[in-house]
Amino acid sequence: MGRVGVLLLNLGGPEQIEDVRPFLYNLFSDPEIIRLPFSWMQKPLAWLISSLRHKKSQANYMEIGGGSPLRGITEEQAIALHKSLQDKGQDVQVYIGMRYWHPFTEEAIARIKRDGVEQLVILPLYPQFSISTSGSSFRLLEQIWTDNPSLAPQEHTVIPSWYQRPGYLQAMAQLIARELDGFENPDQVHIFFSAHGVPVSYVEEAGDPYQHEIEECTRLIVQTLNRPNRHTLAYQSRVGPVEWLKPYTEDAITELAAEGINDLLVVPISFVSEHIETLQEIDMEYREIAEEAGIENFHRVPALNTHPVFIEDLANLVVEAIDAPPLTLDQVMRPQKNFKMYPQERWEWGMTTAAEVWNGRLAMLGFMGLLIELISGHGPLHFIGLL
C-alpha cells in the first residue's frame, strides 16, 4: 500500500466580514444548491442573491464575532483525527477541502498530488448524505479529475454517509444526556432535533436519501440515548420560494409551545461543527421564537467538534475504508434525472409542455428585467420602494 491520505470535506464559511459576499456568490453558483432551467442563469442569479443578501448575512456573522469558526474547528478535527490514526499505527495524512471557501477542495487536491498520495479516503463531515452537500463535493472532485487526470490519486474510496456509526451515535447520546441532566426535570424535557433542510424536489424527484437518513439517524440516536423523553424532528435554513422538507423548525417550536412545552433541548443533528446555523440561527433566532412563544427553558446540545468518542469513531471508519474494497465516485448516488429546483409551481398554469415553456420564458424576462433594474438603479421596484 502506497502513501495514504484522508480528505475531509465540508462547506466552508467566511472568516471575516468582507468574505461574506464572495462566499455567498460561491454558494449560490453551485447548481446543486439552486437548480435553474438554463445553466447560463446560474452566475447572474448568484450575483443577484449575494448582492441582496450579503448585508443581512454580514449582520448575522457580526452577532457571532465577525466570521465563521468552521475552518478553525475543522482544522482541529483534522489534527485530532491524524493523532487518533497514529495511535492505531496508521501513517495517514489528513487534508481539508471546503466547497465554498478556503481552503477550497481544489487547493486540497493540489496538496494531495504534491505529497504523492496514492490511496485517498474521501470523508465528508456530513453524517447524512445529500446531493446538495456531500454529493456536490463529490461532483466537484469528479470534475477536477476529469479536467486534469494527473491530479487524481491512483486509488480512492468514498464514504458517502456514516450516520449509523456506533461511535457517532454514542457521542451524540452523551452530549444530549449531559444537557438533559442540567434541567430540573430531565425526563420532562422535549428533545428537538433540528436538521438542515433540502427542497422537497431533491427527495421526490431526484431520489435524494437525505430525509430517510435524517429520520433513521434520529431514531438511532433516541434508541442509543434510551431516555423516556418525547422528541420532534424539524428542518431549518430554507431559502427561496420552493417547498422544503417540513415541518419547519420555527413552526414546530411554536406548535410545541402551544401544547404547553416549557423545557426544550435543541439537537443540531446534521452538523458536527459549530457555525452560523448553530451559533446564530439556533442560539439566537430560534431561541427568540421559542421565548416569545412561551418556552422558558431553551437549551442547545453543542456540536460534536472534537468529541473524543466521535474522533475515535472517524478514525475507525477510515481504517475500515482503507482495508475494504474501494467505493469510487462514479458508484455514489447521483440524481436520477435532470430534475428542476426552480419554483416551477409559480409558473405553471396548465399541464402542457407549451405552458411550461412559455412560463419559463416569462420568468426569464422578469429575471433579466430585475437584473437590469438592479444595475441601473431605476425601475418599478425602485419606484415603489422595494429596492
mmCIF file of C-alpha atoms in Angstrom:
data_model
loop_
_atom_site.group_PDB
_atom_site.id
_atom_site.type_symbol
_atom_site.label_atom_id
_atom_site.label_comp_id
_atom_site.label_asym_id
_atom_site.label_seq_id
_atom_site.Cartn_x
_atom_site.Cartn_y
_atom_site.Cartn_z
ATOM 1 C CA MET A 1 0.000 0.000 0.000
ATOM 2 C CA GLY A 2 1.391 3.408 -1.000
ATOM 3 C CA ARG A 3 1.045 6.668 0.849
ATOM 4 C CA VAL A 4 -2.477 7.139 2.255
ATOM 5 C CA GLY A 5 -4.410 10.379 2.686
ATOM 6 C CA VAL A 6 -7.792 11.344 4.085
ATOM 7 C CA LEU A 7 -9.701 14.226 2.524
ATOM 8 C CA LEU A 8 -12.218 15.823 4.915
ATOM 9 C CA LEU A 9 -14.950 17.630 3.007
ATOM 10 C CA ASN A 10 -17.015 20.459 4.449
ATOM 11 C CA LEU A 11 -18.991 23.534 3.460
ATOM 12 C CA GLY A 12 -16.588 26.281 4.472
ATOM 13 C CA GLY A 13 -17.503 29.696 5.791
ATOM 14 C CA PRO A 14 -16.440 33.349 5.611
ATOM 15 C CA GLU A 15 -13.707 34.048 8.146
ATOM 16 C CA GLN A 16 -14.179 37.814 8.157
ATOM 17 C CA ILE A 17 -16.929 40.230 7.178
ATOM 18 C CA GLU A 18 -15.509 41.094 3.762
ATOM 19 C CA ASP A 19 -15.589 37.379 2.870
ATOM 20 C CA VAL A 20 -19.380 37.114 3.209
ATOM 21 C CA ARG A 21 -20.409 38.378 -0.218
ATOM 22 C CA PRO A 22 -17.932 36.262 -2.258
ATOM 23 C CA PHE A 23 -18.779 33.258 -0.061
ATOM 24 C CA LEU A 24 -22.490 33.691 -0.851
ATOM 25 C CA TYR A 25 -21.670 34.051 -4.538
ATOM 26 C CA ASN A 26 -19.742 30.767 -4.483
ATOM 27 C CA LEU A 27 -22.571 29.074 -2.591
ATOM 28 C CA PHE A 28 -25.359 30.106 -4.942
ATOM 29 C CA SER A 29 -23.246 29.489 -8.035
ATOM 30 C CA ASP A 30 -23.484 25.786 -7.239
ATOM 31 C CA PRO A 31 -26.291 24.154 -9.274
ATOM 32 C CA GLU A 32 -26.709 21.575 -6.504
ATOM 33 C CA ILE A 33 -27.873 24.422 -4.238
ATOM 34 C CA ILE A 34 -30.181 26.190 -6.694
ATOM 35 C CA ARG A 35 -31.099 24.422 -9.919
ATOM 36 C CA LEU A 36 -32.208 26.558 -12.839
ATOM 37 C CA PRO A 37 -33.678 25.701 -16.238
ATOM 38 C CA PHE A 38 -30.622 27.127 -18.044
ATOM 39 C CA SER A 39 -27.016 26.989 -16.829
ATOM 40 C CA TRP A 40 -26.228 30.483 -18.126
ATOM 41 C CA MET A 41 -28.585 31.898 -15.479
ATOM 42 C CA GLN A 42 -26.578 30.440 -12.561
ATOM 43 C CA LYS A 43 -23.878 33.061 -12.138
ATOM 44 C CA PRO A 44 -26.145 36.103 -12.714
ATOM 45 C CA LEU A 45 -28.564 34.699 -10.129
ATOM 46 C CA ALA A 46 -25.701 34.029 -7.707
ATOM 47 C CA TRP A 47 -24.562 37.629 -8.172
ATOM 48 C CA LEU A 48 -28.108 38.854 -7.569
ATOM 49 C CA ILE A 49 -28.663 36.803 -4.417
ATOM 50 C CA SER A 50 -25.252 37.622 -2.928
ATOM 51 C CA SER A 51 -25.849 41.313 -3.658
ATOM 52 C CA LEU A 52 -29.252 41.297 -1.986
ATOM 53 C CA ARG A 53 -28.383 39.071 0.986
ATOM 54 C CA HIS A 54 -24.839 39.946 1.958
ATOM 55 C CA LYS A 55 -25.654 42.837 4.317
ATOM 56 C CA LYS A 56 -28.119 40.747 6.319
ATOM 57 C CA SER A 57 -25.655 37.845 6.353
ATOM 58 C CA GLN A 58 -22.877 40.169 7.481
ATOM 59 C CA ALA A 59 -25.066 41.325 10.376
ATOM 60 C CA ASN A 60 -25.632 37.680 11.351
ATOM 61 C CA TYR A 61 -21.909 36.950 11.306
ATOM 62 C CA MET A 62 -21.260 40.065 13.388
ATOM 63 C CA GLU A 63 -23.501 38.533 16.054
ATOM 64 C CA ILE A 64 -21.116 35.566 16.365
ATOM 65 C CA GLY A 65 -17.901 37.554 16.343
ATOM 66 C CA GLY A 66 -17.492 38.656 12.735
ATOM 67 C CA GLY A 67 -16.830 35.374 10.966
ATOM 68 C CA SER A 68 -17.369 31.625 10.866
ATOM 69 C CA PRO A 69 -15.359 29.377 13.219
ATOM 70 C CA LEU A 70 -15.833 26.436 10.836
ATOM 71 C CA ARG A 71 -12.333 26.408 9.359
ATOM 72 C CA GLY A 72 -10.632 26.506 12.753
ATOM 73 C CA ILE A 73 -12.829 23.721 14.126
ATOM 74 C CA THR A 74 -12.307 21.576 11.024
ATOM 75 C CA GLU A 75 -8.547 22.011 11.333
ATOM 76 C CA GLU A 76 -8.782 20.903 14.974
ATOM 77 C CA GLN A 77 -10.795 17.857 13.856
ATOM 78 C CA ALA A 78 -8.142 17.043 11.237
ATOM 79 C CA ILE A 79 -5.354 17.246 13.836
ATOM 80 C CA ALA A 80 -7.312 15.081 16.286
ATOM 81 C CA LEU A 81 -8.104 12.530 13.564
ATOM 82 C CA HIS A 82 -4.457 12.391 12.493
ATOM 83 C CA LYS A 83 -3.370 11.707 16.073
ATOM 84 C CA SER A 84 -6.036 9.026 16.557
ATOM 85 C CA LEU A 85 -4.910 7.308 13.342
ATOM 86 C CA GLN A 86 -1.284 7.469 14.501
ATOM 87 C CA ASP A 87 -2.297 5.815 17.765
ATOM 88 C CA LYS A 88 -3.744 2.976 15.665
ATOM 89 C CA GLY A 89 -0.467 2.581 13.794
ATOM 90 C CA GLN A 90 -1.725 4.292 10.648
ATOM 91 C CA ASP A 91 0.601 6.780 8.921
ATOM 92 C CA VAL A 92 -2.133 8.801 7.214
ATOM 93 C CA GLN A 93 -2.024 12.475 6.234
ATOM 94 C CA VAL A 94 -5.288 14.390 6.725
ATOM 95 C CA TYR A 95 -6.355 17.143 4.318
ATOM 96 C CA ILE A 96 -9.248 19.634 4.374
ATOM 97 C CA GLY A 97 -11.274 20.595 1.298
ATOM 98 C CA MET A 98 -14.012 23.220 1.647
ATOM 99 C CA ARG A 99 -16.693 23.591 -1.007
ATOM 100 C CA TYR A 100 -17.301 27.349 -0.960
ATOM 101 C CA TRP A 101 -14.355 28.967 0.871
ATOM 102 C CA HIS A 102 -10.719 28.485 1.737
ATOM 103 C CA PRO A 103 -9.106 26.029 1.805
ATOM 104 C CA PHE A 104 -11.029 25.067 -1.339
ATOM 105 C CA THR A 105 -11.277 21.460 -2.478
ATOM 106 C CA GLU A 106 -9.124 22.341 -5.481
ATOM 107 C CA GLU A 107 -6.361 23.524 -3.124
ATOM 108 C CA ALA A 108 -6.545 20.292 -1.135
ATOM 109 C CA ILE A 109 -6.300 18.157 -4.278
ATOM 110 C CA ALA A 110 -3.207 20.083 -5.379
ATOM 111 C CA ARG A 111 -1.561 19.374 -1.987
ATOM 112 C CA ILE A 112 -2.574 15.709 -2.173
ATOM 113 C CA LYS A 113 -0.923 15.435 -5.583
ATOM 114 C CA ARG A 114 2.196 17.276 -4.375
ATOM 115 C CA ASP A 115 2.543 14.915 -1.404
ATOM 116 C CA GLY A 116 2.387 11.843 -3.603
ATOM 117 C CA VAL A 117 -0.724 10.304 -2.035
ATOM 118 C CA GLU A 118 -1.526 7.034 -3.791
ATOM 119 C CA GLN A 119 -4.598 5.943 -1.840
ATOM 120 C CA LEU A 120 -7.182 8.540 -0.829
ATOM 121 C CA VAL A 121 -10.117 8.146 1.569
ATOM 122 C CA ILE A 122 -12.797 10.780 0.875
ATOM 123 C CA LEU A 123 -14.673 11.523 4.091
ATOM 124 C CA PRO A 124 -17.419 14.201 4.152
ATOM 125 C CA LEU A 125 -18.043 15.791 7.547
ATOM 126 C CA TYR A 126 -21.775 15.406 6.932
ATOM 127 C CA PRO A 127 -23.205 12.365 8.780
ATOM 128 C CA GLN A 128 -26.079 12.059 6.293
ATOM 129 C CA PHE A 129 -25.748 12.130 2.507
ATOM 130 C CA SER A 130 -27.449 14.745 0.357
ATOM 131 C CA ILE A 131 -26.808 15.678 -3.245
ATOM 132 C CA SER A 132 -26.563 19.303 -2.042
ATOM 133 C CA THR A 133 -23.758 18.639 0.481
ATOM 134 C CA SER A 134 -21.584 15.533 0.062
ATOM 135 C CA GLY A 135 -22.956 14.996 -3.435
ATOM 136 C CA SER A 136 -21.943 18.483 -4.543
ATOM 137 C CA SER A 137 -18.377 17.961 -3.313
ATOM 138 C CA PHE A 138 -18.235 14.536 -4.993
ATOM 139 C CA ARG A 139 -19.324 16.051 -8.317
ATOM 140 C CA LEU A 140 -16.668 18.742 -7.947
ATOM 141 C CA LEU A 141 -13.983 16.111 -7.364
ATOM 142 C CA GLU A 142 -15.112 14.251 -10.467
ATOM 143 C CA GLN A 143 -14.881 17.466 -12.469
ATOM 144 C CA ILE A 144 -11.412 18.296 -11.128
ATOM 145 C CA TRP A 145 -10.102 14.863 -12.062
ATOM 146 C CA THR A 146 -11.832 14.926 -15.447
ATOM 147 C CA ASP A 147 -10.289 18.302 -16.290
ATOM 148 C CA ASN A 148 -6.829 17.275 -15.047
ATOM 149 C CA PRO A 149 -6.396 13.488 -14.722
ATOM 150 C CA SER A 150 -2.830 13.926 -13.469
ATOM 151 C CA LEU A 151 -4.264 15.281 -10.189
ATOM 152 C CA ALA A 152 -6.163 12.075 -9.429
ATOM 153 C CA PRO A 153 -4.664 9.663 -6.874
ATOM 154 C CA GLN A 154 -4.026 6.157 -8.114
ATOM 155 C CA GLU A 155 -6.840 4.841 -5.926
ATOM 156 C CA HIS A 156 -9.646 6.416 -3.959
ATOM 157 C CA THR A 157 -12.567 5.282 -1.859
ATOM 158 C CA VAL A 158 -15.612 7.298 -0.823
ATOM 159 C CA ILE A 159 -17.562 7.207 2.442
ATOM 160 C CA PRO A 160 -20.951 8.637 1.390
ATOM 161 C CA SER A 161 -22.509 8.778 4.880
ATOM 162 C CA TRP A 162 -21.903 7.440 8.368
ATOM 163 C CA TYR A 163 -24.927 8.449 10.474
ATOM 164 C CA GLN A 164 -25.406 4.879 11.731
ATOM 165 C CA ARG A 165 -21.886 4.538 13.204
ATOM 166 C CA PRO A 166 -21.970 3.366 16.859
ATOM 167 C CA GLY A 167 -19.324 5.852 17.999
ATOM 168 C CA TYR A 168 -21.103 8.789 16.395
ATOM 169 C CA LEU A 169 -24.413 7.733 17.960
ATOM 170 C CA GLN A 170 -22.781 7.248 21.360
ATOM 171 C CA ALA A 171 -21.106 10.661 21.223
ATOM 172 C CA MET A 172 -24.397 12.335 20.314
ATOM 173 C CA ALA A 173 -26.209 10.476 23.106
ATOM 174 C CA GLN A 174 -23.556 11.527 25.627
ATOM 175 C CA LEU A 175 -23.898 15.199 24.689
ATOM 176 C CA ILE A 176 -27.698 15.044 24.874
ATOM 177 C CA ALA A 177 -27.678 13.221 28.229
ATOM 178 C CA ARG A 178 -25.304 15.781 29.722
ATOM 179 C CA GLU A 179 -27.595 18.654 28.712
ATOM 180 C CA LEU A 180 -30.737 16.836 29.870
ATOM 181 C CA ASP A 181 -29.266 16.315 33.308
ATOM 182 C CA GLY A 182 -28.849 20.064 33.665
ATOM 183 C CA PHE A 183 -32.632 20.583 33.683
ATOM 184 C CA GLU A 184 -34.676 20.498 36.888
ATOM 185 C CA ASN A 185 -36.895 17.718 35.483
ATOM 186 C CA PRO A 186 -34.760 15.906 32.875
ATOM 187 C CA ASP A 187 -37.434 13.373 31.855
ATOM 188 C CA GLN A 188 -39.924 16.158 31.048
ATOM 189 C CA VAL A 189 -37.635 17.924 28.577
ATOM 190 C CA HIS A 190 -38.751 17.787 24.936
ATOM 191 C CA ILE A 191 -35.830 16.865 22.664
ATOM 192 C CA PHE A 192 -35.959 18.851 19.421
ATOM 193 C CA PHE A 193 -33.833 17.577 16.526
ATOM 194 C CA SER A 194 -33.198 20.355 14.003
ATOM 195 C CA ALA A 195 -31.713 19.314 10.658
ATOM 196 C CA HIS A 196 -30.696 21.459 7.724
ATOM 197 C CA GLY A 197 -33.499 21.275 5.169
ATOM 198 C CA VAL A 198 -33.423 20.472 1.460
ATOM 199 C CA PRO A 199 -36.039 21.155 -1.216
ATOM 200 C CA VAL A 200 -38.767 18.521 -1.470
ATOM 201 C CA SER A 201 -37.902 18.085 -5.151
ATOM 202 C CA TYR A 202 -34.500 16.695 -4.178
ATOM 203 C CA VAL A 203 -36.194 13.835 -2.349
ATOM 204 C CA GLU A 204 -39.254 13.240 -4.529
ATOM 205 C CA GLU A 205 -37.764 13.872 -7.989
ATOM 206 C CA ALA A 206 -34.051 13.202 -7.618
ATOM 207 C CA GLY A 207 -34.182 10.351 -5.131
ATOM 208 C CA ASP A 208 -32.010 12.095 -2.527
ATOM 209 C CA PRO A 209 -31.805 9.744 0.505
ATOM 210 C CA TYR A 210 -31.280 12.669 2.893
ATOM 211 C CA GLN A 211 -34.719 12.704 4.512
ATOM 212 C CA HIS A 212 -34.641 8.944 5.100
ATOM 213 C CA GLU A 213 -31.143 9.116 6.573
ATOM 214 C CA ILE A 214 -32.062 12.032 8.853
ATOM 215 C CA GLU A 215 -35.160 10.224 10.112
ATOM 216 C CA GLU A 216 -33.238 6.982 10.649
ATOM 217 C CA CYS A 217 -30.410 8.864 12.358
ATOM 218 C CA THR A 218 -32.890 10.497 14.740
ATOM 219 C CA ARG A 219 -34.383 7.089 15.570
ATOM 220 C CA LEU A 220 -30.949 5.587 16.241
ATOM 221 C CA ILE A 221 -29.840 8.461 18.479
ATOM 222 C CA VAL A 222 -33.068 8.233 20.513
ATOM 223 C CA GLN A 223 -32.564 4.471 20.786
ATOM 224 C CA THR A 224 -28.951 4.907 21.914
ATOM 225 C CA LEU A 225 -29.921 7.617 24.394
ATOM 226 C CA ASN A 226 -32.560 5.322 25.946
ATOM 227 C CA ARG A 227 -34.427 8.051 27.821
ATOM 228 C CA PRO A 228 -38.232 8.492 28.167
ATOM 229 C CA ASN A 229 -38.281 11.987 26.646
ATOM 230 C CA ARG A 230 -40.577 12.876 23.779
ATOM 231 C CA HIS A 231 -38.862 14.181 20.664
ATOM 232 C CA THR A 232 -39.541 16.095 17.448
ATOM 233 C CA LEU A 233 -37.653 16.323 14.144
ATOM 234 C CA ALA A 234 -37.865 19.517 12.072
ATOM 235 C CA TYR A 235 -35.880 21.258 9.312
ATOM 236 C CA GLN A 236 -34.200 24.662 9.302
ATOM 237 C CA SER A 237 -32.440 27.088 6.934
ATOM 238 C CA ARG A 238 -34.751 27.030 3.922
ATOM 239 C CA VAL A 239 -34.029 29.513 1.124
ATOM 240 C CA GLY A 240 -36.174 30.705 -1.784
ATOM 241 C CA PRO A 241 -39.776 30.184 -2.854
ATOM 242 C CA VAL A 242 -39.740 26.410 -3.417
ATOM 243 C CA GLU A 243 -41.163 23.910 -0.929
ATOM 244 C CA TRP A 244 -38.625 22.465 1.519
ATOM 245 C CA LEU A 245 -38.868 19.497 3.854
ATOM 246 C CA LYS A 246 -41.349 20.004 6.674
ATOM 247 C CA PRO A 247 -42.046 20.671 9.459
ATOM 248 C CA TYR A 248 -40.053 23.883 9.501
ATOM 249 C CA THR A 249 -38.138 24.439 12.738
ATOM 250 C CA GLU A 250 -39.766 27.770 13.579
ATOM 251 C CA ASP A 251 -43.282 26.373 13.042
ATOM 252 C CA ALA A 252 -42.596 23.248 15.097
ATOM 253 C CA ILE A 253 -41.232 25.304 18.011
ATOM 254 C CA THR A 254 -44.361 27.485 18.030
ATOM 255 C CA GLU A 255 -46.628 24.424 17.943
ATOM 256 C CA LEU A 256 -44.796 22.797 20.858
ATOM 257 C CA ALA A 257 -45.131 25.985 22.869
ATOM 258 C CA ALA A 258 -48.881 25.979 22.165
ATOM 259 C CA GLU A 259 -49.010 22.427 23.557
ATOM 260 C CA GLY A 260 -47.545 23.676 26.828
ATOM 261 C CA ILE A 261 -43.939 22.550 26.385
ATOM 262 C CA ASN A 262 -41.759 24.605 28.705
ATOM 263 C CA ASP A 263 -38.391 22.807 28.511
ATOM 264 C CA LEU A 264 -36.847 22.409 25.062
ATOM 265 C CA LEU A 265 -33.466 20.909 24.184
ATOM 266 C CA VAL A 266 -32.390 21.505 20.571
ATOM 267 C CA VAL A 267 -30.078 18.986 18.897
ATOM 268 C CA PRO A 268 -28.340 20.129 15.652
ATOM 269 C CA ILE A 269 -28.455 16.700 14.050
ATOM 270 C CA SER A 270 -26.911 17.395 10.639
ATOM 271 C CA PHE A 271 -23.954 19.451 11.904
ATOM 272 C CA VAL A 272 -20.739 18.197 13.538
ATOM 273 C CA SER A 273 -19.145 21.647 13.969
ATOM 274 C CA GLU A 274 -20.285 24.962 15.404
ATOM 275 C CA HIS A 275 -21.024 27.507 12.682
ATOM 276 C CA ILE A 276 -23.539 30.190 11.692
ATOM 277 C CA GLU A 277 -26.545 27.850 11.727
ATOM 278 C CA THR A 278 -25.906 26.695 15.290
ATOM 279 C CA LEU A 279 -24.439 29.826 16.847
ATOM 280 C CA GLN A 280 -26.760 32.378 15.248
ATOM 281 C CA GLU A 281 -29.780 30.684 13.691
ATOM 282 C CA ILE A 282 -30.497 28.251 16.533
ATOM 283 C CA ASP A 283 -28.970 30.061 19.510
ATOM 284 C CA MET A 284 -30.392 33.467 18.626
ATOM 285 C CA GLU A 285 -33.219 33.371 16.092
ATOM 286 C CA TYR A 286 -34.929 30.178 17.233
ATOM 287 C CA ARG A 287 -34.328 30.997 20.896
ATOM 288 C CA GLU A 288 -36.162 34.287 20.393
ATOM 289 C CA ILE A 289 -39.058 32.499 18.656
ATOM 290 C CA ALA A 290 -39.255 29.966 21.488
ATOM 291 C CA GLU A 291 -39.189 32.542 24.261
ATOM 292 C CA GLU A 292 -41.785 34.742 22.556
ATOM 293 C CA ALA A 293 -43.997 31.654 22.205
ATOM 294 C CA GLY A 294 -43.720 30.952 25.938
ATOM 295 C CA ILE A 295 -40.950 28.351 26.203
ATOM 296 C CA GLU A 296 -38.973 29.395 29.294
ATOM 297 C CA ASN A 297 -36.082 26.924 29.186
ATOM 298 C CA PHE A 298 -34.425 26.760 25.760
ATOM 299 C CA HIS A 299 -31.112 24.927 25.591
ATOM 300 C CA ARG A 300 -28.983 23.505 22.783
ATOM 301 C CA VAL A 301 -26.719 20.484 22.606
ATOM 302 C CA PRO A 302 -23.240 21.603 21.452
ATOM 303 C CA ALA A 303 -21.861 20.338 18.161
ATOM 304 C CA LEU A 304 -19.524 17.352 18.301
ATOM 305 C CA ASN A 305 -16.418 19.331 17.258
ATOM 306 C CA THR A 306 -13.517 17.203 18.615
ATOM 307 C CA HIS A 307 -15.508 14.993 20.987
ATOM 308 C CA PRO A 308 -13.072 12.096 21.663
ATOM 309 C CA VAL A 309 -15.638 9.312 21.047
ATOM 310 C CA PHE A 310 -16.581 10.942 17.736
ATOM 311 C CA ILE A 311 -12.977 11.370 16.589
ATOM 312 C CA GLU A 312 -12.153 7.795 17.599
ATOM 313 C CA ASP A 313 -15.055 6.535 15.531
ATOM 314 C CA LEU A 314 -13.968 8.573 12.498
ATOM 315 C CA ALA A 315 -10.504 7.022 12.810
ATOM 316 C CA ASN A 316 -12.009 3.533 12.936
ATOM 317 C CA LEU A 317 -14.104 4.411 9.897
ATOM 318 C CA VAL A 318 -11.019 5.471 7.955
ATOM 319 C CA VAL A 319 -9.148 2.270 8.876
ATOM 320 C CA GLU A 320 -12.122 0.171 7.763
ATOM 321 C CA ALA A 321 -12.307 2.087 4.472
ATOM 322 C CA ILE A 322 -8.596 1.549 3.812
ATOM 323 C CA ASP A 323 -8.962 -2.213 4.247
ATOM 324 C CA ALA A 324 -12.281 -2.578 2.371
ATOM 325 C CA PRO A 325 -12.830 -2.807 -1.410
ATOM 326 C CA PRO A 326 -12.918 0.781 -2.760
ATOM 327 C CA LEU A 327 -16.160 2.622 -3.441
ATOM 328 C CA THR A 328 -15.397 5.070 -6.244
ATOM 329 C CA LEU A 329 -17.042 8.383 -7.049
ATOM 330 C CA ASP A 330 -18.845 7.004 -10.078
ATOM 331 C CA GLN A 331 -20.559 4.451 -7.822
ATOM 332 C CA VAL A 332 -22.020 7.066 -5.456
ATOM 333 C CA MET A 333 -25.661 8.095 -5.683
ATOM 334 C CA ARG A 334 -26.443 10.929 -8.065
ATOM 335 C CA PRO A 335 -29.771 12.473 -9.171
ATOM 336 C CA GLN A 336 -31.982 10.002 -11.019
ATOM 337 C CA LYS A 337 -32.832 12.595 -13.662
ATOM 338 C CA ASN A 338 -32.183 16.220 -14.502
ATOM 339 C CA PHE A 339 -34.773 17.494 -12.077
ATOM 340 C CA LYS A 340 -35.543 21.181 -11.542
ATOM 341 C CA MET A 341 -35.408 23.031 -8.268
ATOM 342 C CA TYR A 342 -36.590 26.369 -9.590
ATOM 343 C CA PRO A 343 -40.134 27.303 -8.441
ATOM 344 C CA GLN A 344 -41.991 25.697 -11.290
ATOM 345 C CA GLU A 345 -45.279 25.770 -9.386
ATOM 346 C CA ARG A 346 -45.160 29.563 -9.584
ATOM 347 C CA TRP A 347 -45.002 29.486 -13.359
ATOM 348 C CA GLU A 348 -47.273 26.588 -14.343
ATOM 349 C CA TRP A 349 -50.857 27.432 -15.275
ATOM 350 C CA GLY A 350 -51.506 24.238 -17.181
ATOM 351 C CA MET A 351 -50.304 20.684 -17.661
ATOM 352 C CA THR A 352 -48.958 21.061 -21.193
ATOM 353 C CA THR A 353 -45.341 21.302 -22.301
ATOM 354 C CA ALA A 354 -46.106 24.550 -24.091
ATOM 355 C CA ALA A 355 -47.332 26.077 -20.838
ATOM 356 C CA GLU A 356 -44.075 25.264 -19.101
ATOM 357 C CA VAL A 357 -42.046 26.685 -21.999
ATOM 358 C CA TRP A 358 -43.928 29.962 -22.008
ATOM 359 C CA ASN A 359 -43.957 30.259 -18.250
ATOM 360 C CA GLY A 360 -40.209 29.717 -18.251
ATOM 361 C CA ARG A 361 -39.760 32.424 -20.865
ATOM 362 C CA LEU A 362 -41.839 34.865 -18.847
ATOM 363 C CA ALA A 363 -39.804 34.061 -15.733
ATOM 364 C CA MET A 364 -36.549 34.658 -17.612
ATOM 365 C CA LEU A 365 -37.822 38.000 -18.890
ATOM 366 C CA GLY A 366 -38.746 39.003 -15.363
ATOM 367 C CA PHE A 367 -35.389 37.841 -14.077
ATOM 368 C CA MET A 368 -33.469 39.824 -16.702
ATOM 369 C CA GLY A 369 -35.637 42.859 -16.017
ATOM 370 C CA LEU A 370 -34.769 42.643 -12.343
ATOM 371 C CA LEU A 371 -31.055 42.412 -13.141
ATOM 372 C CA ILE A 372 -31.269 45.484 -15.374
ATOM 373 C CA GLU A 373 -33.098 47.407 -12.663
ATOM 374 C CA LEU A 374 -30.535 46.438 -10.031
ATOM 375 C CA ILE A 375 -27.687 47.574 -12.278
ATOM 376 C CA SER A 376 -29.317 50.791 -13.487
ATOM 377 C CA GLY A 377 -30.934 51.793 -10.210
ATOM 378 C CA HIS A 378 -34.182 52.687 -11.986
ATOM 379 C CA GLY A 379 -37.470 50.868 -12.491
ATOM 380 C CA PRO A 380 -40.844 49.998 -10.921
ATOM 381 C CA LEU A 381 -39.374 48.196 -7.882
ATOM 382 C CA HIS A 382 -37.271 51.242 -7.009
ATOM 383 C CA PHE A 383 -40.299 53.477 -7.578
ATOM 384 C CA ILE A 384 -42.448 51.608 -5.027
ATOM 385 C CA GLY A 385 -39.559 51.291 -2.560
ATOM 386 C CA LEU A 386 -38.831 47.536 -2.777
ATOM 387 C CA LEU A 387 -35.249 48.083 -3.948
#
